[in-house]
XYZ file of C-alpha atoms in Angstrom:
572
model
C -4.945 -171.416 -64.128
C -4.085 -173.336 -67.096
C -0.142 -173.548 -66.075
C -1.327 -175.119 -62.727
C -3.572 -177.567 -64.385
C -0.617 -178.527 -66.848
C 1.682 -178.974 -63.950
C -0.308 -180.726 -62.490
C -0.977 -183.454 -65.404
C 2.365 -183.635 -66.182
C 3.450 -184.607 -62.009
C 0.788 -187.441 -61.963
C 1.036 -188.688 -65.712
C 5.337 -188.995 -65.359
C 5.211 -186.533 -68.939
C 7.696 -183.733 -69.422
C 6.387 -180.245 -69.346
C 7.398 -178.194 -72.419
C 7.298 -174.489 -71.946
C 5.605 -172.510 -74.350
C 8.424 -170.065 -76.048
C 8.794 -166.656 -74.739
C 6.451 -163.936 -75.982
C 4.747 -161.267 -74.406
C 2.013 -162.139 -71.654
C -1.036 -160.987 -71.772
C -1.478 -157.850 -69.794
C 2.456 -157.874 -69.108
C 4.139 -156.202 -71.436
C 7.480 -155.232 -70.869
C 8.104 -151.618 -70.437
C 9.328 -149.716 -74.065
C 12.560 -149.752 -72.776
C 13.023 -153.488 -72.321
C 14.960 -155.036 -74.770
C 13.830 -158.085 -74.002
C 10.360 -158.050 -75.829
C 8.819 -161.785 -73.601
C 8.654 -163.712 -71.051
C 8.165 -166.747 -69.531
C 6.564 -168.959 -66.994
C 10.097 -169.235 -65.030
C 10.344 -165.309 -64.882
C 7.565 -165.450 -62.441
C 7.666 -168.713 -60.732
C 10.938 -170.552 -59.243
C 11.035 -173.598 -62.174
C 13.952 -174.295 -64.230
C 15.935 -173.744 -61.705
C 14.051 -175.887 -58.841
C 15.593 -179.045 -58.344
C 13.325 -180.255 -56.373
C 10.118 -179.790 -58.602
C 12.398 -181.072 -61.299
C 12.422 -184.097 -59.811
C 8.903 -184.200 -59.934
C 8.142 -182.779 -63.080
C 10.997 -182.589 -65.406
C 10.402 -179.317 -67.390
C 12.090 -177.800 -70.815
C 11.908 -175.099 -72.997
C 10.683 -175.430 -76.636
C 14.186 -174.880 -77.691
C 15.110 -178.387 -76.153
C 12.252 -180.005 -76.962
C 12.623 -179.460 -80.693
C 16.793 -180.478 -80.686
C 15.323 -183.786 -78.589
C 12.318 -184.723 -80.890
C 13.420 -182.616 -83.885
C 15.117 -184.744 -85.672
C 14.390 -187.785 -88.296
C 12.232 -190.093 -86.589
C 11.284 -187.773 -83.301
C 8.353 -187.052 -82.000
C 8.118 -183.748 -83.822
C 10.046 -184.602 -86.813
C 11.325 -180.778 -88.805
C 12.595 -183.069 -91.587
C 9.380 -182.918 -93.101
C 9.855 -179.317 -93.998
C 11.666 -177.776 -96.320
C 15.083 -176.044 -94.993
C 12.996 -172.194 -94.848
C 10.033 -173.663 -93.170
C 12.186 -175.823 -90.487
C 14.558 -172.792 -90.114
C 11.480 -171.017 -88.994
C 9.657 -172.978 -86.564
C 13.411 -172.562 -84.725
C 13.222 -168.868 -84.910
C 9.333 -169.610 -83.123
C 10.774 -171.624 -80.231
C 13.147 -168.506 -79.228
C 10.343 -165.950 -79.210
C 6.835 -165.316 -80.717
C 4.339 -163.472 -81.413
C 0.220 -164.015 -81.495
C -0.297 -161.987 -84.536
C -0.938 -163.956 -87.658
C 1.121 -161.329 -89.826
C 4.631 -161.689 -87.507
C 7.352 -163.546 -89.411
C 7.242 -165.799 -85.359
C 3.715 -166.470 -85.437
C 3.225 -169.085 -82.282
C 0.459 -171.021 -83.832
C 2.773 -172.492 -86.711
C 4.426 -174.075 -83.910
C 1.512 -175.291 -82.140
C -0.062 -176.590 -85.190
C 3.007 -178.360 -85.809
C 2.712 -179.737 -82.405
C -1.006 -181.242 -82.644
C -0.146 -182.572 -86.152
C 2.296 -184.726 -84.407
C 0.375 -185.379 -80.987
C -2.645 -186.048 -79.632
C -5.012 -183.417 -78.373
C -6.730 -183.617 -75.370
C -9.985 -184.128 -75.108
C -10.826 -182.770 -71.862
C -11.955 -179.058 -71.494
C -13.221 -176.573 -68.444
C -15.104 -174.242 -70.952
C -18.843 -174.081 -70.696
C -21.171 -176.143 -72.896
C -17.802 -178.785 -73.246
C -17.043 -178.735 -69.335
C -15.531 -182.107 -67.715
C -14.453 -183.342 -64.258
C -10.998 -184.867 -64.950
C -11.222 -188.035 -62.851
C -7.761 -190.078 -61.751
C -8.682 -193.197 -60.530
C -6.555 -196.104 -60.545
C -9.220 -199.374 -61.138
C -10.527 -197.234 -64.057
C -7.491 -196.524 -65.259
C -5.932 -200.186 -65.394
C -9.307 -202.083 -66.239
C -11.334 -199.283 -68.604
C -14.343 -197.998 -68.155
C -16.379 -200.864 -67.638
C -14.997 -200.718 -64.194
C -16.895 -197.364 -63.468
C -19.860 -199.190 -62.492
C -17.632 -201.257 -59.899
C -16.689 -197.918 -57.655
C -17.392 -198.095 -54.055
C -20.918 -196.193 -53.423
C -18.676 -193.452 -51.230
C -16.181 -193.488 -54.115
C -19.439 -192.875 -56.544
C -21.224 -190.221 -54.664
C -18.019 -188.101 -54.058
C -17.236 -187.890 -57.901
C -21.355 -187.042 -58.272
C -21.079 -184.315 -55.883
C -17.610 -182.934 -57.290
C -18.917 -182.873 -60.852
C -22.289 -180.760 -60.047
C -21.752 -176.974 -60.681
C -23.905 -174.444 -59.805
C -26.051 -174.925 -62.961
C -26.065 -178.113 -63.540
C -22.821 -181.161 -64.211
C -20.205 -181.264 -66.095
C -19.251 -184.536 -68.015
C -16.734 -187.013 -66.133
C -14.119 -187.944 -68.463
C -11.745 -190.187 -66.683
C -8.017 -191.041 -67.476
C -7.841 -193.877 -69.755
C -4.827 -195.960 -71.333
C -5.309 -194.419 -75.112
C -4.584 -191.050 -73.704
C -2.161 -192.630 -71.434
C 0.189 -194.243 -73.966
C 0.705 -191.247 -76.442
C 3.647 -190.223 -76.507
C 2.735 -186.541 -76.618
C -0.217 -184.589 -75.581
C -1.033 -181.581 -76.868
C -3.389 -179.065 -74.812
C -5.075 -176.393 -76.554
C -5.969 -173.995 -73.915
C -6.059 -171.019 -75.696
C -9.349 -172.573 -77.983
C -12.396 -171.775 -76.625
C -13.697 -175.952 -76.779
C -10.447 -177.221 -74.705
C -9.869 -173.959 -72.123
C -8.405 -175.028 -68.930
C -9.651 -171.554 -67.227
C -10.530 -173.204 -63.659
C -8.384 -174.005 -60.985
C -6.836 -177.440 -60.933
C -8.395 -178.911 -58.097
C -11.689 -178.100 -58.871
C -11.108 -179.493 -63.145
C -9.145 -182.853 -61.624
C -10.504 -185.349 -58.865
C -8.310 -188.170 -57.244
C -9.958 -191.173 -56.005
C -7.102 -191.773 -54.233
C -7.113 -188.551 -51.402
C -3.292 -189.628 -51.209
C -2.500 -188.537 -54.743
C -4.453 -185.659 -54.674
C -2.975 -184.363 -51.524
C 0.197 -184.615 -52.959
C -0.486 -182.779 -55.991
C -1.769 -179.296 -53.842
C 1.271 -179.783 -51.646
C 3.333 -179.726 -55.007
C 1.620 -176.329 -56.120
C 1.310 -174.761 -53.076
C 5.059 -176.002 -52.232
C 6.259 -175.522 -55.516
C 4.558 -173.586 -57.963
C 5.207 -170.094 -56.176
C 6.668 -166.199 -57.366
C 10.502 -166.313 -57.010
C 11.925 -164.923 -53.955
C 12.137 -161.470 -55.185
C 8.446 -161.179 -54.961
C 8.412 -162.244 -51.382
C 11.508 -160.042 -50.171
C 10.279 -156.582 -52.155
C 6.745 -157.758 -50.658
C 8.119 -158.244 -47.633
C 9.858 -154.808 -47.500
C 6.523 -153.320 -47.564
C 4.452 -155.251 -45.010
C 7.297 -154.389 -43.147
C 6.975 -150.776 -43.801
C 3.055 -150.724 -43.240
C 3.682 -152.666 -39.686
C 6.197 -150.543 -38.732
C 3.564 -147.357 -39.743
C 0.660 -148.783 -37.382
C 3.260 -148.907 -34.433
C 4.277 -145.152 -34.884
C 0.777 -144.738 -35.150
C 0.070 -146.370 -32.006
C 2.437 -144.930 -29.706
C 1.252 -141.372 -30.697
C -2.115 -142.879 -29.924
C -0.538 -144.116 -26.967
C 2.255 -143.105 -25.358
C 2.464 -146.183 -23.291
C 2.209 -148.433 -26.331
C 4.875 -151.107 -27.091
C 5.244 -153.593 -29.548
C 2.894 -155.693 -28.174
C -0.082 -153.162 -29.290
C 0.861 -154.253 -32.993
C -1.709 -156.052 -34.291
C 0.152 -159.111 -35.665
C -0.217 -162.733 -34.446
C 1.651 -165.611 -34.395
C 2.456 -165.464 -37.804
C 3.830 -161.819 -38.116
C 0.320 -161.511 -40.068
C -1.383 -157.772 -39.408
C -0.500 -154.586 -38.582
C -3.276 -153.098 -41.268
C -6.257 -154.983 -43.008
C -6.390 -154.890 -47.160
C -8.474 -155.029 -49.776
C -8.618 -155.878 -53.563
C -10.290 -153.420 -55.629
C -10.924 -154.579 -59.211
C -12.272 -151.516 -61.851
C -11.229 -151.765 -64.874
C -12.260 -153.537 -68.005
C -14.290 -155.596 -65.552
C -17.646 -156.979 -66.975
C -19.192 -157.861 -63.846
C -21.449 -154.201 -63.022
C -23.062 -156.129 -60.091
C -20.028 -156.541 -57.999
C -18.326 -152.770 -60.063
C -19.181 -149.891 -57.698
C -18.463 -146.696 -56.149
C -15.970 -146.443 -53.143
C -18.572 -144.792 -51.105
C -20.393 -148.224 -51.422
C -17.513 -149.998 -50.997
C -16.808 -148.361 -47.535
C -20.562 -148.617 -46.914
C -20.679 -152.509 -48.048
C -17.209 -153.243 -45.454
C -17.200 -150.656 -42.678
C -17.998 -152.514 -40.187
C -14.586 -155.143 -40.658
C -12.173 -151.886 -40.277
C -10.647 -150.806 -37.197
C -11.127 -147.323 -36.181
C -7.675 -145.799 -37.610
C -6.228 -148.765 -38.937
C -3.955 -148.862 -41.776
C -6.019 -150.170 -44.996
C -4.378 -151.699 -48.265
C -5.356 -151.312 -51.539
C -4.903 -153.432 -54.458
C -6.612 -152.269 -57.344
C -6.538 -151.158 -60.970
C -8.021 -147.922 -60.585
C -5.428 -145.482 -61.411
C -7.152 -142.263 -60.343
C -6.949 -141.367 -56.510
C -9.590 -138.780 -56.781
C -12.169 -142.347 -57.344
C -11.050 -143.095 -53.043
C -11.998 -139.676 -51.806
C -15.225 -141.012 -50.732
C -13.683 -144.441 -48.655
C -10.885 -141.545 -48.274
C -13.418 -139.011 -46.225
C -14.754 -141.847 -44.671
C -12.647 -144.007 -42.794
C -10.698 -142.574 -40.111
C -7.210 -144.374 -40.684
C -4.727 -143.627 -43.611
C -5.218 -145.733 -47.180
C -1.944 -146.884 -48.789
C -1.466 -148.259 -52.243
C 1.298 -149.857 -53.778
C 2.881 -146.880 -55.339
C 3.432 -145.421 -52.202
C 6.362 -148.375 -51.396
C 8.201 -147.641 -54.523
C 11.334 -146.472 -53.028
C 11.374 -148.775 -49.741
C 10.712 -151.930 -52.048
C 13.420 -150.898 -54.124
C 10.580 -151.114 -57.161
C 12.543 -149.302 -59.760
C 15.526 -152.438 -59.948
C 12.394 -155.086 -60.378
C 10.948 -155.871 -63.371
C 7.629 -154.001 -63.704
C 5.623 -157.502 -64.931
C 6.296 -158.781 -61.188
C 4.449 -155.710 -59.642
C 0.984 -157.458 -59.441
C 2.636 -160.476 -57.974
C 3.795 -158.320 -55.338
C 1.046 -156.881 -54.754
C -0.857 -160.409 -54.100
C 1.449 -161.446 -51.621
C 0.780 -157.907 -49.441
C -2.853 -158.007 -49.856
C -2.606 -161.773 -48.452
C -0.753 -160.478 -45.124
C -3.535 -158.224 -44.085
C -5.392 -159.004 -40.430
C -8.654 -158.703 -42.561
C -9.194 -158.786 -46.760
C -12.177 -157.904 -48.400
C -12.037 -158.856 -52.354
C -13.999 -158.287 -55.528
C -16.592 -161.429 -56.472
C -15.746 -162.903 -59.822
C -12.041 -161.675 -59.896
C -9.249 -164.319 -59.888
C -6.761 -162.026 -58.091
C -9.225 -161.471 -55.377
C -9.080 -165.564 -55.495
C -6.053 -166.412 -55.392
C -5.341 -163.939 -52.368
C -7.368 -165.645 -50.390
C -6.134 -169.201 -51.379
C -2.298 -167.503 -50.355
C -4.235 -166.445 -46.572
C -5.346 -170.076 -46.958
C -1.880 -171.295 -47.451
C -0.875 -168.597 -44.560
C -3.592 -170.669 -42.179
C -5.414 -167.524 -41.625
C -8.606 -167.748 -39.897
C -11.785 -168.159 -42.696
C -13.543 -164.902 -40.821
C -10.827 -162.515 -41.739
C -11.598 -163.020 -45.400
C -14.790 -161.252 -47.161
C -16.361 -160.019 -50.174
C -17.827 -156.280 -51.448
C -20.467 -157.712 -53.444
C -23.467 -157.979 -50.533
C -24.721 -161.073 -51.966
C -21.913 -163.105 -51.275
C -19.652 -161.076 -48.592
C -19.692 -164.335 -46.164
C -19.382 -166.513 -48.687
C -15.623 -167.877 -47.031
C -17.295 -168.395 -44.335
C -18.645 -171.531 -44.341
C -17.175 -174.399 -45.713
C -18.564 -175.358 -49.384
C -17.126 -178.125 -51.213
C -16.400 -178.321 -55.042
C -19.883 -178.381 -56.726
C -21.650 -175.969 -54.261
C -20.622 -172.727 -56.069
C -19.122 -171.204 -59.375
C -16.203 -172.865 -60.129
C -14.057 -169.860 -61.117
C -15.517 -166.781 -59.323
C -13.980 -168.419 -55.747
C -11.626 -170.439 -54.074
C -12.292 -173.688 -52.253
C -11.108 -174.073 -48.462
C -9.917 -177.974 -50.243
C -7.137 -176.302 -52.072
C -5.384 -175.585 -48.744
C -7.233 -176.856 -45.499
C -5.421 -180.026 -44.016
C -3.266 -181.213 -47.099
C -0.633 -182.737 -45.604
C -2.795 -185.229 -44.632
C -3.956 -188.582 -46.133
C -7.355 -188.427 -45.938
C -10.282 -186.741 -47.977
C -10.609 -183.429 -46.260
C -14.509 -182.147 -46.264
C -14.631 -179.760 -43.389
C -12.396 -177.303 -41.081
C -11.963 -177.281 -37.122
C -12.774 -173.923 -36.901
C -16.036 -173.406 -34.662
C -19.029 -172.122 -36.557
C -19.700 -168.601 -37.240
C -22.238 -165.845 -35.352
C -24.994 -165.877 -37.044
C -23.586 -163.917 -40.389
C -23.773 -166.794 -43.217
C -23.581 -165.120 -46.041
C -26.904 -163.554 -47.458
C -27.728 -159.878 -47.873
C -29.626 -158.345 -44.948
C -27.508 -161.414 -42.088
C -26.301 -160.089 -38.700
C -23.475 -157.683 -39.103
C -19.998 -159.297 -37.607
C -18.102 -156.381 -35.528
C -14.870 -156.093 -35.500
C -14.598 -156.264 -31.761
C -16.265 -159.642 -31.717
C -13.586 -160.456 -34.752
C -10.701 -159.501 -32.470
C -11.722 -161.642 -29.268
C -12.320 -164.501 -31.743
C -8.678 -164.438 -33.038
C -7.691 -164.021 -29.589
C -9.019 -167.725 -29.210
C -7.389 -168.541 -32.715
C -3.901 -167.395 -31.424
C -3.903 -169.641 -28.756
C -5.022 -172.924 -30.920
C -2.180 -171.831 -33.265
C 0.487 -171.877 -30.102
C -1.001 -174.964 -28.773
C -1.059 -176.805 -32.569
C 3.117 -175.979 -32.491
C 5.299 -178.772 -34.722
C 8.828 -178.854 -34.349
C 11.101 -178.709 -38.050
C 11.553 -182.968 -37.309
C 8.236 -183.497 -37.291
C 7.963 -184.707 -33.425
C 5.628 -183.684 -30.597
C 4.821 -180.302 -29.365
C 7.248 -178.925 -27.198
C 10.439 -180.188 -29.160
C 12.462 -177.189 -30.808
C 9.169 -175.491 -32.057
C 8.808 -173.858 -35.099
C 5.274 -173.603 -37.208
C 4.611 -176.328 -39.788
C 0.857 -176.742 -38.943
C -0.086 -173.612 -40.026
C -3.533 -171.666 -38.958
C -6.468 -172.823 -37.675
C -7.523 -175.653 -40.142
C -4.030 -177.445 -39.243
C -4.249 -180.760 -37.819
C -2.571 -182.808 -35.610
C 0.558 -184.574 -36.508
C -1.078 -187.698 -36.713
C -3.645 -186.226 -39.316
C -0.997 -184.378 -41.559
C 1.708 -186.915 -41.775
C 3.414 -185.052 -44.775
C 4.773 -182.524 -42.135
C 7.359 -185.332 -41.144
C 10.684 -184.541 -42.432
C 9.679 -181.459 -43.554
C 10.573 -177.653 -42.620
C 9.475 -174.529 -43.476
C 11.148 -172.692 -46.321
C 13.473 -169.710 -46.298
C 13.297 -166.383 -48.257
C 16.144 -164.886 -49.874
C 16.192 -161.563 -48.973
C 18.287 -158.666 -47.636
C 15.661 -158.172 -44.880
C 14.314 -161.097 -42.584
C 10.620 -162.002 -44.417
C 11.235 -165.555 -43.344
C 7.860 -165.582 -41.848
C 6.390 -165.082 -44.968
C 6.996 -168.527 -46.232
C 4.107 -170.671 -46.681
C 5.892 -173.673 -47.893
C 7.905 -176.703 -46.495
C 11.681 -176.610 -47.686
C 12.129 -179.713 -48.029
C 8.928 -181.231 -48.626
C 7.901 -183.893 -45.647
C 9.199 -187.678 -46.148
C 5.244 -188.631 -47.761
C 6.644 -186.286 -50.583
C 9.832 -187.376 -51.006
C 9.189 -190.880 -51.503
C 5.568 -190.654 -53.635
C 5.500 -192.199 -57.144
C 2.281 -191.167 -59.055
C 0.413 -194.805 -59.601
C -0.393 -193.453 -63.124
C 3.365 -193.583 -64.922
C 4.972 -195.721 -66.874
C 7.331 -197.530 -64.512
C 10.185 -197.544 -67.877
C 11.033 -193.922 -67.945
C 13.338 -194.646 -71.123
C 10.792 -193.559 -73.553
C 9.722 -190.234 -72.420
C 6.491 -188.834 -72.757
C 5.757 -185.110 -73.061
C 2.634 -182.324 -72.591
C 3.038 -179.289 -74.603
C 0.356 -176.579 -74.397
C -0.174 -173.527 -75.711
C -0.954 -170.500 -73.243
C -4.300 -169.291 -72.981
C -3.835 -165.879 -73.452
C -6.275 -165.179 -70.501
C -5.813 -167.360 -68.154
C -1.922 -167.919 -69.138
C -1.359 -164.495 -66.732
C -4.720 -164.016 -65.544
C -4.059 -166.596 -63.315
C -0.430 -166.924 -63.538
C -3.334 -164.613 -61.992
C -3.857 -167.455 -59.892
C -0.889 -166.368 -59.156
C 0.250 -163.796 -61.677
C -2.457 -160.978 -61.308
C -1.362 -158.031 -61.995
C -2.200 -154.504 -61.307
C -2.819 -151.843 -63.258
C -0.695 -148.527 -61.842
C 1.419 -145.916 -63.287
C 4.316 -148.055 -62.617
C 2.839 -151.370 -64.670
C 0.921 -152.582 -67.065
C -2.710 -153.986 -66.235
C -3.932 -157.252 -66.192
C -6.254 -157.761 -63.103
């Protein structure tokens, strides 16, 4: 989470995003035979070497930041020091440690960072919580001009700032934090956390800017290809599995009996089962009521998914004895995704993207990889009924739409992060039709899966009728899916799809399909300048943070969970 939030201030503020140096992530440690003891944001996302989101948000390792502002008279002047003392914080930029007693402790760095910058002020942790607001009146005339918002402009940055318990504090961007030249975060203190997902800490006035920035993440920030192809390899195995099993079901089967639609989404149904050192016990419970709490969502004989951290199979025997198809887990793909020539800390990223492909999901409440799953079948336009929760208190909860303010705002994902955002325009509802009669509370009208199944019949055939070709121009044109899902709108409403096509997959197998982004971005993208940058870039400005050592790769679990299996380490 707090990578996505930093991103994101650095795209809209025109600042320089310095990495943190490598170390090991929380939760993803190498294996004992690594010889390379860290890691780093751009082993698991496509950065350094993107030139398109370095055109957008120039990004450097602390390495180059310190032979840039190092010097006499930089920004984080060594000269300070003594020769010993400056000779160390250089061994810190190449690799640390977060143990006070290592001869690389990070926090020497860091504190040499805030001496010389200013910290941020703003913070997502509970009793210090804020709403980061971006508007550009406030922002060029101060505060005073608050009062001056439109009433619509007013009661949208009320209702964003509520939380289920109460508000958090609006702290809009100013002109003091503005003009320093360097901002320091400190995300992994407890008073400035950034554990919450970006759109829900930072409103735009402007729905123009703040479409752009969740095109730029969901675009953008995203697992390098080598999650998608060895993720690939194994939807492709478990699609491949429900066809065998469907001709010996029946003979006279074809392809067409796959259950995939017009996405190449399907073929089994998945879920995300979190154990481990979870502190939740209301949503922590047997399989048996697992099975009992989602049975009715399975398919007689379908292929089911796991994700989970539960390392002992004997804990599924009751699910196992229970449901009539076969349960796969992600050890079972070692040798058709290649797994043993991929680095162990990309498993759980993996195993996100396969979860996410599943005709139905059912996640753990509270969990961030059950989350961001759901945000990726958001990004995958997947219909808002194929995605549920265990937990009987809030298994419709994706059901309806509920804006920022109406729920926790960690526990979830919000339908804003994804639905319509290459459009212009504040989006506060989807055009999917409203549901039977289930809404969400313990004891509603069951949902069967038959009555699922005719429903994405109707889907399908909105998705083939909501076609955009690569160019941008009407239906009909050299076709190919830009508009994805459901909540797509028409061309008209998502004018960012202009110019833009979708992106490709590097792979030795075809997982093209599995590409949620546009490569290259639509012509809106291409030409946006953030209103909130200095228009001289010859002074640069930089953000340097330092990773909070939960949500660094607990969200890097928002998109880095990662699953705890004989093959990895654990970090759900």
């Amino acid at each position: 989470m707090s990578l996505e939030n930093v991103i994101t201030l650095a795209a809209v503020s025109g600042r320089t995003l310095v990495l943190p140096p490598d170390q090991i992530v929380y939760l993803l440690e190498p294996k004992k035979s690594d010889q390379r003891k860290g890691r780093n944001y751009h082993d698991f996302f496509n950065l350094t070497s993107n030139t398109e989101l370095l055109k957008r948000v120039p990004i450097i390792t602390s390495e180059k930041f310190l032979e840039l502002e190092g010097g006499q008279g930089g920004l984080v002047d060594l000269t300070q020091y003594n020769s010993t003392y400056q000779n160390h914080l250089k061994d810190i930029v190449k690799w640390c440690e977060e143990r006070k007693k290592s001869d690389v402790y990070c926090e020497d760095l860091y504190d040499h960072y805030l001496s010389h910058g200013q910290l941020s002020p703003v913070s997502a942790e509970f009793p210090n919580e804020n709403c980061f607001i971006f508007d550009v009146d406030v922002f060029t005339h101060g505060e005073e001009y608050i009062s001056k918002l439109s009433p619509s402009v007013q009661d949208r940055i009320m209702k964003f700032c509520k939380k289920q318990d109460g508000v958090r504090k609006p702290f809009y961007y100013n002109q003091t934090m503005h003009e320093a030249p360097l901002w320091h975060f400190e995300t992994m203190s407890d008073r400035y956390r950034l554990l919450v997902h970006y759109y829900v800490f930072m409103l735009f006035t402007d729905p123009k800017v703040g479409n752009y920035i969740k095109r730029l993440v969901r675009d953008h920030l995203r697992y390098h290809d080598g999650v998608y192809c060895a993720a690939g390899k194994i939807i492709l195995s478990l699609q491949y599995e429900d066809y065998l099993r469907n001709k010996q079901l029946d003979s006279s089967s074809t392809l067409k009996k796959m259950d995939l639609d017009e996405e190449l989404v399907g073929g089994y149904s998945s879920l995300h089962i979190r154990r481990g050192d979870l502190q939740f016990k209301e949503v922590k419970f047997s399989s048996l009521q697992w099975y009992e709490n989602t049975k009715e969502i399975w398919k007689p004989q379908e292929i089911l998914y796991i994700a989970t951290d539960e390392m002992n199979q004997t804990f599924f025997n009751d699910f196992r004895n229970r449901h009539s198809g076969p349960l796969r887990f992600f050890n079972d793909y070692k040798k058709v995704a290649e797994l043993d020539n991929i680095d162990p800390t990309l498993y759980g990223m993996i195993d996100t993207v396969v979860a996410a492909r599943g005709t139905v999901f059912a996640g753990t409440w509270f969990s961030t990889f059950s989350g961001y799953i759901i945000r990726l079948r958001g990004y995958y336009g997947m219909s808002k009924f194929y995605s549920y929760y265990s937990w009987l208190d809030r298994k419709y909860f994706m059901h309806r739409w509920m804006n920022v303010g109406e729920g926790s705002v960690y526990a979830r994902e919000y339908p804003v992060g994804w639905t319509s955002i290459d459009g212009d325009t504040f989006v506060d509802n989807d055009n999917e039709p409203p549901g039977q009669g289930h809404i969400g509370i313990r004891g509603a009208p069951t949902f069967p899966r038959d009555e699922m199944d005719r429903l994405k019949a109707d889907v399908t055939a909105k998705i083939i009728a909501n076609r955009y070709n690569e160019g941008g121009r009407a239906k009909g044109e050299e076709e190919v899916s830009l508009a994805r899902g459901v909540s797509g709108r028409s061309m008209a409403d998502t004018p960012a799809l202009i110019g833009a096509q979708r992106g490709k997959i590097q792979c030795d197998a075809d997982v093209n399909s599995m590409a949620y982004w546009n490569e290259p971005q639509g012509d809106r993208v291409s030409t946006f300048t953030t209103p909130f940058a200095d228009t001289d870039s010859s002074k640069p400005k930089y953000l340097v943070f330092t990773p909070d050592k939960v949500s660094h790769l607990f969200y890097v679990v928002s998109a880095l969970s990662i699953c705890l299996y004989p093959l990895s380490n654990n970090p759900y």
